[in-house]
PDB file of C-alpha atoms in Angstrom:
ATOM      1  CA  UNK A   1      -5.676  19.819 -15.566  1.00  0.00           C
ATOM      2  CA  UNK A   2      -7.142  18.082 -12.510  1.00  0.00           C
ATOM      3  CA  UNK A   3      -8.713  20.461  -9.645  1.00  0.00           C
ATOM      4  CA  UNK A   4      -6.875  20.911  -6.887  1.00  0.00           C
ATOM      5  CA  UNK A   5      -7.369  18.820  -4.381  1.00  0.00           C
ATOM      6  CA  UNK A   6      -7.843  19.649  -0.679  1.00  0.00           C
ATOM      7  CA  UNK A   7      -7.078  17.921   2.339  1.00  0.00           C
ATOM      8  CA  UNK A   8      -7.796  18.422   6.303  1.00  0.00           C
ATOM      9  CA  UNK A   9      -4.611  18.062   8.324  1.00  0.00           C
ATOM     10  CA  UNK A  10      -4.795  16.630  12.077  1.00  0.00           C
ATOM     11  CA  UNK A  11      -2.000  16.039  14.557  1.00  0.00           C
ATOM     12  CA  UNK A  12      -1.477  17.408  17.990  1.00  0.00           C
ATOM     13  CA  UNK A  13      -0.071  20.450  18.152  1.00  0.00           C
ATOM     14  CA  UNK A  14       4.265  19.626  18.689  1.00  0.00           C
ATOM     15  CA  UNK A  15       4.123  17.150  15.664  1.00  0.00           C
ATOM     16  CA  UNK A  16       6.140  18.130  12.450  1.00  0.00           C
ATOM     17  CA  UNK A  17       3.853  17.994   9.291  1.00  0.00           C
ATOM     18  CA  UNK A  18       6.357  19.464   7.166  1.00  0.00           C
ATOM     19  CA  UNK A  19       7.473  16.658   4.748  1.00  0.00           C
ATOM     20  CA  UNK A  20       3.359  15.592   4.796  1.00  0.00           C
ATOM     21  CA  UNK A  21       2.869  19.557   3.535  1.00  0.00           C
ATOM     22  CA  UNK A  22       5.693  19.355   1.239  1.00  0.00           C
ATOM     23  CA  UNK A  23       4.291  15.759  -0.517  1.00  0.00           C
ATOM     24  CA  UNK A  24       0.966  17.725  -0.790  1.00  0.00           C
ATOM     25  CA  UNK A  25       2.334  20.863  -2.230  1.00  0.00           C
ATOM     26  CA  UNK A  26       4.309  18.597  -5.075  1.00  0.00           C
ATOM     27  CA  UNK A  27       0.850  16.935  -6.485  1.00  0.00           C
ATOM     28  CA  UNK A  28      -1.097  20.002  -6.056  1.00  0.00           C
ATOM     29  CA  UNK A  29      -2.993  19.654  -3.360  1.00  0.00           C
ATOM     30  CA  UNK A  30      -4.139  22.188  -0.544  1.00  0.00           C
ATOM     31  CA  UNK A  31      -3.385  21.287   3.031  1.00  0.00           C
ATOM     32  CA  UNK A  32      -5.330  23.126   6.208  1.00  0.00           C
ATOM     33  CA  UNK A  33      -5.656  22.177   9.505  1.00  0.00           C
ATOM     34  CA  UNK A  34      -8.171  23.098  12.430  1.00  0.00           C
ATOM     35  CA  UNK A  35      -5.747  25.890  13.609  1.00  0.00           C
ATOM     36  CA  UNK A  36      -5.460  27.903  10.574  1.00  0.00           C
ATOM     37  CA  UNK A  37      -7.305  31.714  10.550  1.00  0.00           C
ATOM     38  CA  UNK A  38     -11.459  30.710  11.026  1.00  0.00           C
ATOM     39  CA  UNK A  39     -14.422  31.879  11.687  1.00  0.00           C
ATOM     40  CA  UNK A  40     -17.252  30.335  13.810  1.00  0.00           C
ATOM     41  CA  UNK A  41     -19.094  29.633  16.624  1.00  0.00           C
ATOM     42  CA  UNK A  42     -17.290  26.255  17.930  1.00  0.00           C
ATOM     43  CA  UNK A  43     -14.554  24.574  17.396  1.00  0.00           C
ATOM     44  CA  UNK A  44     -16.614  21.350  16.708  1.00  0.00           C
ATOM     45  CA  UNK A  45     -18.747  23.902  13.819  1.00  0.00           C
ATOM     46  CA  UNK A  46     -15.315  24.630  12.669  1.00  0.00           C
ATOM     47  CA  UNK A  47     -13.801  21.645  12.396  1.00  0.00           C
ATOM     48  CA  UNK A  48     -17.440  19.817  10.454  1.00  0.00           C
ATOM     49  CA  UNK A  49     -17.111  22.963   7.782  1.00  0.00           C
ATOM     50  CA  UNK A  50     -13.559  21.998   6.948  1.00  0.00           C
ATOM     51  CA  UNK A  51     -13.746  18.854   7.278  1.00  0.00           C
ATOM     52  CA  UNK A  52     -16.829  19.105   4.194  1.00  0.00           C
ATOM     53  CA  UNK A  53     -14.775  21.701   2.208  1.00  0.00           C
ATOM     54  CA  UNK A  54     -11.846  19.010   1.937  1.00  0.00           C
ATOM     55  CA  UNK A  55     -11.681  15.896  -0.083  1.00  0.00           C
ATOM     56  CA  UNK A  56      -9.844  14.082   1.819  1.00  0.00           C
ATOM     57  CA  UNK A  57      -8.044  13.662   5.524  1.00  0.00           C
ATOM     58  CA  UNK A  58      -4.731  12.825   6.286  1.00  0.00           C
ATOM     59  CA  UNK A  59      -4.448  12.145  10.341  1.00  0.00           C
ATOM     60  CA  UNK A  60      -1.723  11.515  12.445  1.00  0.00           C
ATOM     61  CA  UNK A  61      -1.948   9.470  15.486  1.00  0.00           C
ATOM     62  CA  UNK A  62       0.451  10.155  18.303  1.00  0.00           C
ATOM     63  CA  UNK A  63       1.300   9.473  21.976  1.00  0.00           C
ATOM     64  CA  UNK A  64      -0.793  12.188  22.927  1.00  0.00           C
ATOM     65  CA  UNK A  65      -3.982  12.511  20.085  1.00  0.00           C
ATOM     66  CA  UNK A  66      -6.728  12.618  22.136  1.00  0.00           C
ATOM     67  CA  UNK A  67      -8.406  15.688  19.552  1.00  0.00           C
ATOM     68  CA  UNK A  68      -6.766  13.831  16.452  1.00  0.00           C
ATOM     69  CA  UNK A  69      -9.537  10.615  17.542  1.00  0.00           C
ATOM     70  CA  UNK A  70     -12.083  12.532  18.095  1.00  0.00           C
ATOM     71  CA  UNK A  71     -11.475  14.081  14.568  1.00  0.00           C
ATOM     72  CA  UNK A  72     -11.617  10.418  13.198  1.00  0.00           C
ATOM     73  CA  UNK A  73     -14.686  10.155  14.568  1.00  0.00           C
ATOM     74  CA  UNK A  74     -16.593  13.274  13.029  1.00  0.00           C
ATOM     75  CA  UNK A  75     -14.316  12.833   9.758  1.00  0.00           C
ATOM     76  CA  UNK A  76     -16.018   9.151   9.550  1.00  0.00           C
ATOM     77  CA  UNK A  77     -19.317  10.752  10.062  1.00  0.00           C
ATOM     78  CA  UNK A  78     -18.952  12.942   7.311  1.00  0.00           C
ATOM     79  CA  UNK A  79     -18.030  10.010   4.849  1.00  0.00           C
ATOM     80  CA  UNK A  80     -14.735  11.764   4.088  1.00  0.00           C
ATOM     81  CA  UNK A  81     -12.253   9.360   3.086  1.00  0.00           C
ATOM     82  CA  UNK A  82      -8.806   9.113   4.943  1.00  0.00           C
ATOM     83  CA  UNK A  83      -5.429   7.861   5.258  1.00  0.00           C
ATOM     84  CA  UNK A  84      -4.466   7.036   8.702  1.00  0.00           C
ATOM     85  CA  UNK A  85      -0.526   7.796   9.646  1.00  0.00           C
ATOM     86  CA  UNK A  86       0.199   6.042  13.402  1.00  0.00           C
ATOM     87  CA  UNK A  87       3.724   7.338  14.826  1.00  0.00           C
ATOM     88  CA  UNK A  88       5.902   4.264  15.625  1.00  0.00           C
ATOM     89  CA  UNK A  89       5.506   5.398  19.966  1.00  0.00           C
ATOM     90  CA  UNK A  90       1.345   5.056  19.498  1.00  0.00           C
ATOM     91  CA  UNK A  91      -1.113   2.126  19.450  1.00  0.00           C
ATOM     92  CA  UNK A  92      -4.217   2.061  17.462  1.00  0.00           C
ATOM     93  CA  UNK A  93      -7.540   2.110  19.443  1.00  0.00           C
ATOM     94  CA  UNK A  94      -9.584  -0.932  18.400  1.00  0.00           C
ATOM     95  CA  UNK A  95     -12.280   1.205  17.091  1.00  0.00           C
ATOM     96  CA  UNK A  96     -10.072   2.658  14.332  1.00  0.00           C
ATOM     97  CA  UNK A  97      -7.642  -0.780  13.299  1.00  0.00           C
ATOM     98  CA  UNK A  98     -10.300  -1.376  10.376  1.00  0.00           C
ATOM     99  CA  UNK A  99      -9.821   1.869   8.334  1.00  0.00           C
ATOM    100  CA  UNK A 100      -7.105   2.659   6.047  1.00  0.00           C
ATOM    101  CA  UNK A 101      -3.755   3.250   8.283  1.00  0.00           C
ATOM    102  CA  UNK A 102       0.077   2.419   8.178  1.00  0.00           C
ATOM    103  CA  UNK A 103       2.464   3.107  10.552  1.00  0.00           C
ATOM    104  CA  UNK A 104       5.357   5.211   9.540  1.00  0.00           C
ATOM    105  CA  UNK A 105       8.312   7.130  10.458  1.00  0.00           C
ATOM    106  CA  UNK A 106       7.535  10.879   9.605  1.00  0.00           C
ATOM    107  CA  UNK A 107      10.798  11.581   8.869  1.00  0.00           C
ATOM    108  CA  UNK A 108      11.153   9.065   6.414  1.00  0.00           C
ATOM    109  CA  UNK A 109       9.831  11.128   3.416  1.00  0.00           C
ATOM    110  CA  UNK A 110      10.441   8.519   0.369  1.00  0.00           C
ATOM    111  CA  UNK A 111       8.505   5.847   1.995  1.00  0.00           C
ATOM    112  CA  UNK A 112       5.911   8.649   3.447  1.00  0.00           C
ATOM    113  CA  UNK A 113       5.713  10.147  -0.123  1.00  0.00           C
ATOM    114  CA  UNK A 114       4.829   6.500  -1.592  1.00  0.00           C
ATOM    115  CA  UNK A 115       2.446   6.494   0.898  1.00  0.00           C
ATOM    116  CA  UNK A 116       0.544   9.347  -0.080  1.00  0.00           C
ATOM    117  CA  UNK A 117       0.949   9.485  -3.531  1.00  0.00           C
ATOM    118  CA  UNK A 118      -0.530   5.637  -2.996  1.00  0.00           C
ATOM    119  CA  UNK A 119      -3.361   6.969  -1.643  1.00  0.00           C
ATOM    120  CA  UNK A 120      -3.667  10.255  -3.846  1.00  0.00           C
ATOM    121  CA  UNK A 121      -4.177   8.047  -7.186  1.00  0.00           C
ATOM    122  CA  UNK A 122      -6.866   6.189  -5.524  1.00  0.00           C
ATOM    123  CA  UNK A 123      -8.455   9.523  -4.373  1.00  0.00           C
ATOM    124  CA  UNK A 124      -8.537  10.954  -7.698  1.00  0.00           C
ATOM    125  CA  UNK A 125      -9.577   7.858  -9.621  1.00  0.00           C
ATOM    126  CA  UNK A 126     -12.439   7.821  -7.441  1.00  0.00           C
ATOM    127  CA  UNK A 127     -13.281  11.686  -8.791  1.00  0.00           C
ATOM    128  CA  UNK A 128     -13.441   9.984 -12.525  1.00  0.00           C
ATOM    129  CA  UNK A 129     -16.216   9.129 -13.957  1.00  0.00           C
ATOM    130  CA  UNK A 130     -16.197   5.162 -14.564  1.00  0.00           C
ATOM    131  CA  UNK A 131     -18.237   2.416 -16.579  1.00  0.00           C
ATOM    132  CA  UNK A 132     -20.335   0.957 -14.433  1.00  0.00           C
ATOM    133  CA  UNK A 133     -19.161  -2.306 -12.817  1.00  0.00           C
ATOM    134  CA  UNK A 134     -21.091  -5.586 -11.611  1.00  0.00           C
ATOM    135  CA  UNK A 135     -21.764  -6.410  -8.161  1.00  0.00           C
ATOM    136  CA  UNK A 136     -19.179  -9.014  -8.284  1.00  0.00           C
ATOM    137  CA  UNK A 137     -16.476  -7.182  -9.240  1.00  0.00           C
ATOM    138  CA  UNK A 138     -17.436  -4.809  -6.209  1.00  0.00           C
ATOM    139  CA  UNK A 139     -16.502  -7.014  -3.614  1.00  0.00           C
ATOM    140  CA  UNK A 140     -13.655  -9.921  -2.629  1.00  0.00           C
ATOM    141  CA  UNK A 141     -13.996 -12.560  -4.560  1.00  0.00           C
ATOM    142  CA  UNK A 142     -12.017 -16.054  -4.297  1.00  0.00           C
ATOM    143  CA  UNK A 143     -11.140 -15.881  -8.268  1.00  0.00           C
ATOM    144  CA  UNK A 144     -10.657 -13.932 -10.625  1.00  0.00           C
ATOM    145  CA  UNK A 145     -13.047 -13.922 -13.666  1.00  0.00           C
ATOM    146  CA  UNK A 146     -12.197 -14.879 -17.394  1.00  0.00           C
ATOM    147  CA  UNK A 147     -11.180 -11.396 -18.455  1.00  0.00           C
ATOM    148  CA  UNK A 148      -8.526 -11.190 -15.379  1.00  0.00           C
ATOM    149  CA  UNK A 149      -6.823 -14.384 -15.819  1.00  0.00           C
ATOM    150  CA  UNK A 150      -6.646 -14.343 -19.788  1.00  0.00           C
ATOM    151  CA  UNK A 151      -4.420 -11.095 -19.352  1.00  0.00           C
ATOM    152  CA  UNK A 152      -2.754 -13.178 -16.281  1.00  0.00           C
ATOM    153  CA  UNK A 153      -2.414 -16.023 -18.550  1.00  0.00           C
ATOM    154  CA  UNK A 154      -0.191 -13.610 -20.821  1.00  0.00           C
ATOM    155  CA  UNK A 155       1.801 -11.733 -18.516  1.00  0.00           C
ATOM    156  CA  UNK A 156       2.932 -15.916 -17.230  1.00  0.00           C
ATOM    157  CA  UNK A 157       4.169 -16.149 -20.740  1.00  0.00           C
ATOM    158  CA  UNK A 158       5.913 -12.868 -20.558  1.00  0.00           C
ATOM    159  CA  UNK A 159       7.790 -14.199 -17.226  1.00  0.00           C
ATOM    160  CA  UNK A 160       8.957 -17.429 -19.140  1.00  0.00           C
ATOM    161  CA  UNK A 161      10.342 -15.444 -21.943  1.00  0.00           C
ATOM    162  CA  UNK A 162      11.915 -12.765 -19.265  1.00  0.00           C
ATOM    163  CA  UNK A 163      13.035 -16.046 -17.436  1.00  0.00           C
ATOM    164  CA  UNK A 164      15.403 -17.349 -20.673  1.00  0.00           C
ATOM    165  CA  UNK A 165      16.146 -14.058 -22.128  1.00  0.00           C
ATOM    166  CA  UNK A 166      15.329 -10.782 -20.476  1.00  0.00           C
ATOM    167  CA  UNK A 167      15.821  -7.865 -17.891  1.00  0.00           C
ATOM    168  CA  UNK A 168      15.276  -6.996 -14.564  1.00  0.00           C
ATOM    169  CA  UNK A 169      13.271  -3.768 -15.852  1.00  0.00           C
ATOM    170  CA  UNK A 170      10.804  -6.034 -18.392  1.00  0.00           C
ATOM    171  CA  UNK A 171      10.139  -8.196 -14.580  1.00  0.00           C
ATOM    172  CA  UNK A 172       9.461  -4.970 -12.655  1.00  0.00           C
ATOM    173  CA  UNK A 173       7.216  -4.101 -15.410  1.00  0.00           C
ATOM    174  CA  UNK A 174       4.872  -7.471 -15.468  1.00  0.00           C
ATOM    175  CA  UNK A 175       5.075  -7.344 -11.548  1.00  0.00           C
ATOM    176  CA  UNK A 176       3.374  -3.649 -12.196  1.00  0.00           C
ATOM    177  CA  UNK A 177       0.693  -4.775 -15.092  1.00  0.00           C
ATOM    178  CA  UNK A 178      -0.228  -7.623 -12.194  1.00  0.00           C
ATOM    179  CA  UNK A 179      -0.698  -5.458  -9.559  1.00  0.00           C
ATOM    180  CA  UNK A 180      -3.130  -3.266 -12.193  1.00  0.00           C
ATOM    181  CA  UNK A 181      -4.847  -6.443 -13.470  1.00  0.00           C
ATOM    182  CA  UNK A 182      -6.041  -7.387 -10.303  1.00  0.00           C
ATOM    183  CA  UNK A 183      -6.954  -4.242  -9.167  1.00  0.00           C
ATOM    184  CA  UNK A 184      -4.346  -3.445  -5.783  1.00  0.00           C
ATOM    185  CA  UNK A 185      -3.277   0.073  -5.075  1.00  0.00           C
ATOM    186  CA  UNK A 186      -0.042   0.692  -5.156  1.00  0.00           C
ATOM    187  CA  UNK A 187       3.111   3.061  -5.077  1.00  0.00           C
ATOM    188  CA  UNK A 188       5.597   2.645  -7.887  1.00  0.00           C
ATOM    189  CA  UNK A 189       9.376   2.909  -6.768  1.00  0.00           C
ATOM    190  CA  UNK A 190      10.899   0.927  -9.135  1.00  0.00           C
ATOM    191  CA  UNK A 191      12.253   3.941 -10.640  1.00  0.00           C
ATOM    192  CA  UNK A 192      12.988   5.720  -7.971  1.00  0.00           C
ATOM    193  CA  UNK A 193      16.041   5.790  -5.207  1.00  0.00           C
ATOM    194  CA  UNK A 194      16.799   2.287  -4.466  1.00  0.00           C
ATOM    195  CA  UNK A 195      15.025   1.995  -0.811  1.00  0.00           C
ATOM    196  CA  UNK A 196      15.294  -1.596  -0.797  1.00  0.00           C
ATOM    197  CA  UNK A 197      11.719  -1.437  -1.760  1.00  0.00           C
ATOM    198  CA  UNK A 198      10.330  -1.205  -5.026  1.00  0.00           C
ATOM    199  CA  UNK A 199       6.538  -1.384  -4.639  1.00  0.00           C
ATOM    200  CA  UNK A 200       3.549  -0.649  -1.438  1.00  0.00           C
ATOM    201  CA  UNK A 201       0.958  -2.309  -1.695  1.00  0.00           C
ATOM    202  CA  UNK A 202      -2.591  -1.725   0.068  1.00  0.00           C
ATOM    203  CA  UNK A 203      -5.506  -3.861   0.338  1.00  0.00           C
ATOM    204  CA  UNK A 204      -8.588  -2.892   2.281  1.00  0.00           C
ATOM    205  CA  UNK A 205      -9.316  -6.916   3.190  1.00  0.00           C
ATOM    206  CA  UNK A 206      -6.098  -7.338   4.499  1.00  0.00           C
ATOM    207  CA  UNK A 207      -5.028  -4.499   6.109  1.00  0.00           C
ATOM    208  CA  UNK A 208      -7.886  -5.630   8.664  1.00  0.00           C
ATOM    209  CA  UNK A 209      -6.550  -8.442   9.093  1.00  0.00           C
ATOM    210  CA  UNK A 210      -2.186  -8.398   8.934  1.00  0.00           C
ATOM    211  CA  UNK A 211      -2.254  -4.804   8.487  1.00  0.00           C
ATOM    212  CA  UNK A 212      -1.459  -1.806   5.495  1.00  0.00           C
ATOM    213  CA  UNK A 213       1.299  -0.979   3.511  1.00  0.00           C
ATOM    214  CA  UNK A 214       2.504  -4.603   2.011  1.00  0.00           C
ATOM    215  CA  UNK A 215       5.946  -3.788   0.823  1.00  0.00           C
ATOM    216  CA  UNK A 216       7.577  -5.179  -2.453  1.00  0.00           C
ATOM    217  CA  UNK A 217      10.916  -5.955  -3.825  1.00  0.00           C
ATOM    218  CA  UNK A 218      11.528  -7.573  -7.145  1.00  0.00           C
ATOM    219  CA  UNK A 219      14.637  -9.621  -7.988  1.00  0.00           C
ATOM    220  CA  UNK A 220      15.822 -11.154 -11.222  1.00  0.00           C
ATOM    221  CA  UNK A 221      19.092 -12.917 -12.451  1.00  0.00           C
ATOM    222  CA  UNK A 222      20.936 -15.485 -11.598  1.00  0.00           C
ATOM    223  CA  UNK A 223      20.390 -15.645  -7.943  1.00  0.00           C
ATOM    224  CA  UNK A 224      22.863 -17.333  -5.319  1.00  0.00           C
ATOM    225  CA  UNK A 225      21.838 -18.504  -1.846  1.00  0.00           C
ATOM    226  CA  UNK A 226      23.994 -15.386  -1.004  1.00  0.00           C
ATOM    227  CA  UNK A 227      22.339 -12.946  -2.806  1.00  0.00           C
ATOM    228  CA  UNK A 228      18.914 -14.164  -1.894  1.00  0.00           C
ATOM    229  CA  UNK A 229      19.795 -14.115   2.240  1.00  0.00           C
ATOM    230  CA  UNK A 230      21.007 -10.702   1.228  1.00  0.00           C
ATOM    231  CA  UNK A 231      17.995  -9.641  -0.460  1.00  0.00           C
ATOM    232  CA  UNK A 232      15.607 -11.047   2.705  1.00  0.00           C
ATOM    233  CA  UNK A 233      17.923  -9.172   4.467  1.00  0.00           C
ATOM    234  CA  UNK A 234      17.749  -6.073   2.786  1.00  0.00           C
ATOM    235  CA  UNK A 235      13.640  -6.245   2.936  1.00  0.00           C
ATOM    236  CA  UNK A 236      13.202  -7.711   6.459  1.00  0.00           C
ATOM    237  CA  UNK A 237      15.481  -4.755   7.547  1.00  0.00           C
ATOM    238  CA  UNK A 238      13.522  -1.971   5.472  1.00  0.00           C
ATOM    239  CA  UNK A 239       9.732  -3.796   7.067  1.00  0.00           C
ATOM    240  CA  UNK A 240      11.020  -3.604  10.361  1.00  0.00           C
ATOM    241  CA  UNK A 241      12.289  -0.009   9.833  1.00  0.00           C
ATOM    242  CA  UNK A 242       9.357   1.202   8.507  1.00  0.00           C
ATOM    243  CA  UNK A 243       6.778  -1.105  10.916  1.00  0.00           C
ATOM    244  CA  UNK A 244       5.300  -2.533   7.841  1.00  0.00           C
ATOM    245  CA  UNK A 245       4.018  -5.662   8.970  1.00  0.00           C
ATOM    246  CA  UNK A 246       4.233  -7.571   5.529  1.00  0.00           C
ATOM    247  CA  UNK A 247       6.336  -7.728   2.841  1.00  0.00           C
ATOM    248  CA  UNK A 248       6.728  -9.412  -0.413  1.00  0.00           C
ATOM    249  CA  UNK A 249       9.513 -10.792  -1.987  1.00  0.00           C
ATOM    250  CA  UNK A 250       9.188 -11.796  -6.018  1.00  0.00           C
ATOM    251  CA  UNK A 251      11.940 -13.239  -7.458  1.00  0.00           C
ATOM    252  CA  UNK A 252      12.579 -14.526 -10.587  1.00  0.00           C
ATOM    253  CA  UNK A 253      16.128 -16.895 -11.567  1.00  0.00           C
ATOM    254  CA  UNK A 254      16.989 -17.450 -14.374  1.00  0.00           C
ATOM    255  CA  UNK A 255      18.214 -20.580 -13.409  1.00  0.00           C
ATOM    256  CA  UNK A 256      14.695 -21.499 -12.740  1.00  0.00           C
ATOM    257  CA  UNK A 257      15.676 -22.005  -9.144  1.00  0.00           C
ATOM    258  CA  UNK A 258      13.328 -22.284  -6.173  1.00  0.00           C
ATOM    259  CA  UNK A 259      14.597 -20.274  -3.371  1.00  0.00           C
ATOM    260  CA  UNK A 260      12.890 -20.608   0.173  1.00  0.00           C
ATOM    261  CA  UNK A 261      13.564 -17.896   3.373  1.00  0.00           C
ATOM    262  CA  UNK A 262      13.847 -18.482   6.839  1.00  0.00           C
ATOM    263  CA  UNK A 263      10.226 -17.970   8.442  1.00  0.00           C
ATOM    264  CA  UNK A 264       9.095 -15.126   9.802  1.00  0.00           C
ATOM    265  CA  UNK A 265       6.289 -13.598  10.860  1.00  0.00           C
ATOM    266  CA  UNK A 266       6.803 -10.471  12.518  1.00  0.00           C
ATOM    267  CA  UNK A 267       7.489  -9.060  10.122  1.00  0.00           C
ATOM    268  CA  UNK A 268       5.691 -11.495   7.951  1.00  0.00           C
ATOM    269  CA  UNK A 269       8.139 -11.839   5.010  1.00  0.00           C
ATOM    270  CA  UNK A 270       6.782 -14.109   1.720  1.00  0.00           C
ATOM    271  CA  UNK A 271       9.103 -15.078  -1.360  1.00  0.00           C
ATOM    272  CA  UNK A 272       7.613 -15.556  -4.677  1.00  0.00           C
ATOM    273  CA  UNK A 273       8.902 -17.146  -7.984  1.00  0.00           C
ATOM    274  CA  UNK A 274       6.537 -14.736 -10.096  1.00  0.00           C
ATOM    275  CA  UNK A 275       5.991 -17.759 -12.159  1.00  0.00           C
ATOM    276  CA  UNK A 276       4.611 -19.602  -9.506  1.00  0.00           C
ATOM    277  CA  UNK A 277       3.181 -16.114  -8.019  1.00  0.00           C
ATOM    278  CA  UNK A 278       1.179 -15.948 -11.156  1.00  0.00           C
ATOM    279  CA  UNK A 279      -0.136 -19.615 -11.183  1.00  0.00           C
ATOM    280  CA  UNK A 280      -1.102 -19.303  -7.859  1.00  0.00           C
ATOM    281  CA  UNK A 281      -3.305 -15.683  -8.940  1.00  0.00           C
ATOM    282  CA  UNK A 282      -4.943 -17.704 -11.565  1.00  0.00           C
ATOM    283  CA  UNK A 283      -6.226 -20.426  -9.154  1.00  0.00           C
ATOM    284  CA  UNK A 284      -7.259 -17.864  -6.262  1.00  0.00           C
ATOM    285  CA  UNK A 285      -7.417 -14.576  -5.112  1.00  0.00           C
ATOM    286  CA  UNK A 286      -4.556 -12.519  -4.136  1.00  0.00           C
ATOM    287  CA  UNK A 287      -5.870 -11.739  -0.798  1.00  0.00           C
ATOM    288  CA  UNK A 288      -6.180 -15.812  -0.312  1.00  0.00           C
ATOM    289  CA  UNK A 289      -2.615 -16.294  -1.716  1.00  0.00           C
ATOM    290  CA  UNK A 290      -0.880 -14.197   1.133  1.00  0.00           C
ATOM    291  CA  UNK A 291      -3.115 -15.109   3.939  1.00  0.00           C
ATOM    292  CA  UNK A 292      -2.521 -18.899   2.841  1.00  0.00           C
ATOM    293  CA  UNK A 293       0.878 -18.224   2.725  1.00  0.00           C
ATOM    294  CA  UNK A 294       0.971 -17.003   6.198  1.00  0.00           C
ATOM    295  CA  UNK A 295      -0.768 -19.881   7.568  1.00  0.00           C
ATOM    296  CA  UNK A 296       2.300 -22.181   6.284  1.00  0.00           C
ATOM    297  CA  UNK A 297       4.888 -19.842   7.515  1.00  0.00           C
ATOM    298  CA  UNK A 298       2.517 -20.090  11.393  1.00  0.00           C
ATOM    299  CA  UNK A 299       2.575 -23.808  10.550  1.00  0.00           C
ATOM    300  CA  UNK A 300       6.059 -24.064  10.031  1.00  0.00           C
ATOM    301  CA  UNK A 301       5.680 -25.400   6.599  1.00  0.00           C
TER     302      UNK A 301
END
């Protein structure tokens, strides 16, 4: 069994951390914050020793977060990694709208649970030891290598055969098995609640540049222009609910219909034959594939 994990909690002092705690608790993990019982000679000694007995940080940026920045600052310091959670009332000072950070509604706990349990994996796949990996795989790069799109190349014939003869839950899988072939974190909720969502995606290149959580809903059948609107619907209204500022729309008809939405870029909403998504992976990088997507949309193409 995996050590338990511990994580340093900040907020200012009125805001409810309870369904944070709760997420925690569930995956095992210890939450503490700068006010519980402790001994020492400053608050700022205090706050470096817990800060180094944690693993991780989850902060919350309010209205009124003046300590909560400053705790940024030393937790950054310290190399401690951290998730970022900015309350829908605050804005982000420019000094912290490069790191890790989503904005979110903290009462909305299956989207905040996604969230963390998004950013939990990555934490604890970090703790395991891995095969060493070559400097270009460490960074961006604008295509994939040989390995990547031979198992791309098969999951495209998977969506043909879905296409003529299969189910929704065979799409949702080869939408999951890309996400993990091209190495995105991500929160599975394809099997969860239907939130309108069924994936979030994050993605340290973009999220500095449109922002972090990408939100994902799949869609297979035989799709009418009605039940397409209704589906941009559905995940335009869940974005803008939830401040995510992207989402992602992946469809797949068996008709082998195109379908196209109405622009928009705040939120920015893209649609996707996964076909075509796939095709697109194989000739450049997924971070180039959205961002090129939302020059067209800017562009009114």
């Amino acid at each position: 069994m995996d050590r338990q994990l511990k994580c340093f909690l900040s907020a200012s002092y009125d805001t409810d951390l309870s369904l944070v705690r709760s997420v925690l608790a569930e995956n095992n993990v210890e939450a503490f914050d700068l006010y519980d019982f402790s001994i020492g000679s400053s608050i700022q000694d205090i706050l470096k020793r817990k800060l180094r007995q944690s693993d991780f940080a989850v902060f919350v940026v309010s209205k009124e977060s003046k300590n909560v920045l400053y705790e940024i600052g030393v937790c950054e310091g310290l190399g401690k990694p951290s998730l970022i959670i900015i309350d829908k009332e605050a804005n982000l000072p420019f000094y912290i709208d490069n790191k890790l950070s989503l904005t979110a509604n903290l009462s909305d706990r299956e989207f905040l649970k996604m969230t963390l349990l998004g950013f939990l994996d990555e934490i604890r796949a970090k703790r395991k030891p891995t095969k060493r990996v070559t400097r270009q795989s460490e960074k961006q790069v604008e295509n994939y290598d040989n390995d990547i799109k031979e198992v791309l190349r098969s999951l495209l014939d998977q969506t043909k055969r879905i296409r003529e003869n299969g189910q929704g839950r065979e799409l949702e899988y080869v939408i999951e098995e890309i996400f993990k072939t091209i190495h995105l974190k991500y929160a599975d909720n394809s099997r969860g609640p239907d939130l309108g969502i069924d994936f979030a995606l994050w993605n340290d290149k973009l999220g500095r540049i449109i922002g972090n959580p990408i939100i994902v809903e799949a869609k297979f059948g035989r799709l009418s222009d009605e039940t397409f609107k209704k589906a941009e619907f559905q995940i335009k209204r869940y974005a803008e609910s939830s401040d995510a500022r992207v989402a992602l729309l992946l469809y797949l008809d068996k008709t082998g219909k195109r379908h196209k939405l109405k622009s928009s870029l705040n939120p920015l909403i893209i649609a996707y034959d996964v076909e075509d998504f796939i095709n697109a992976l194989l000739e450049s990088s997924f971070e180039s594939v959205i961002l090129t997507s939302r020059n067209k949309i800017a562009h009114g193409h």
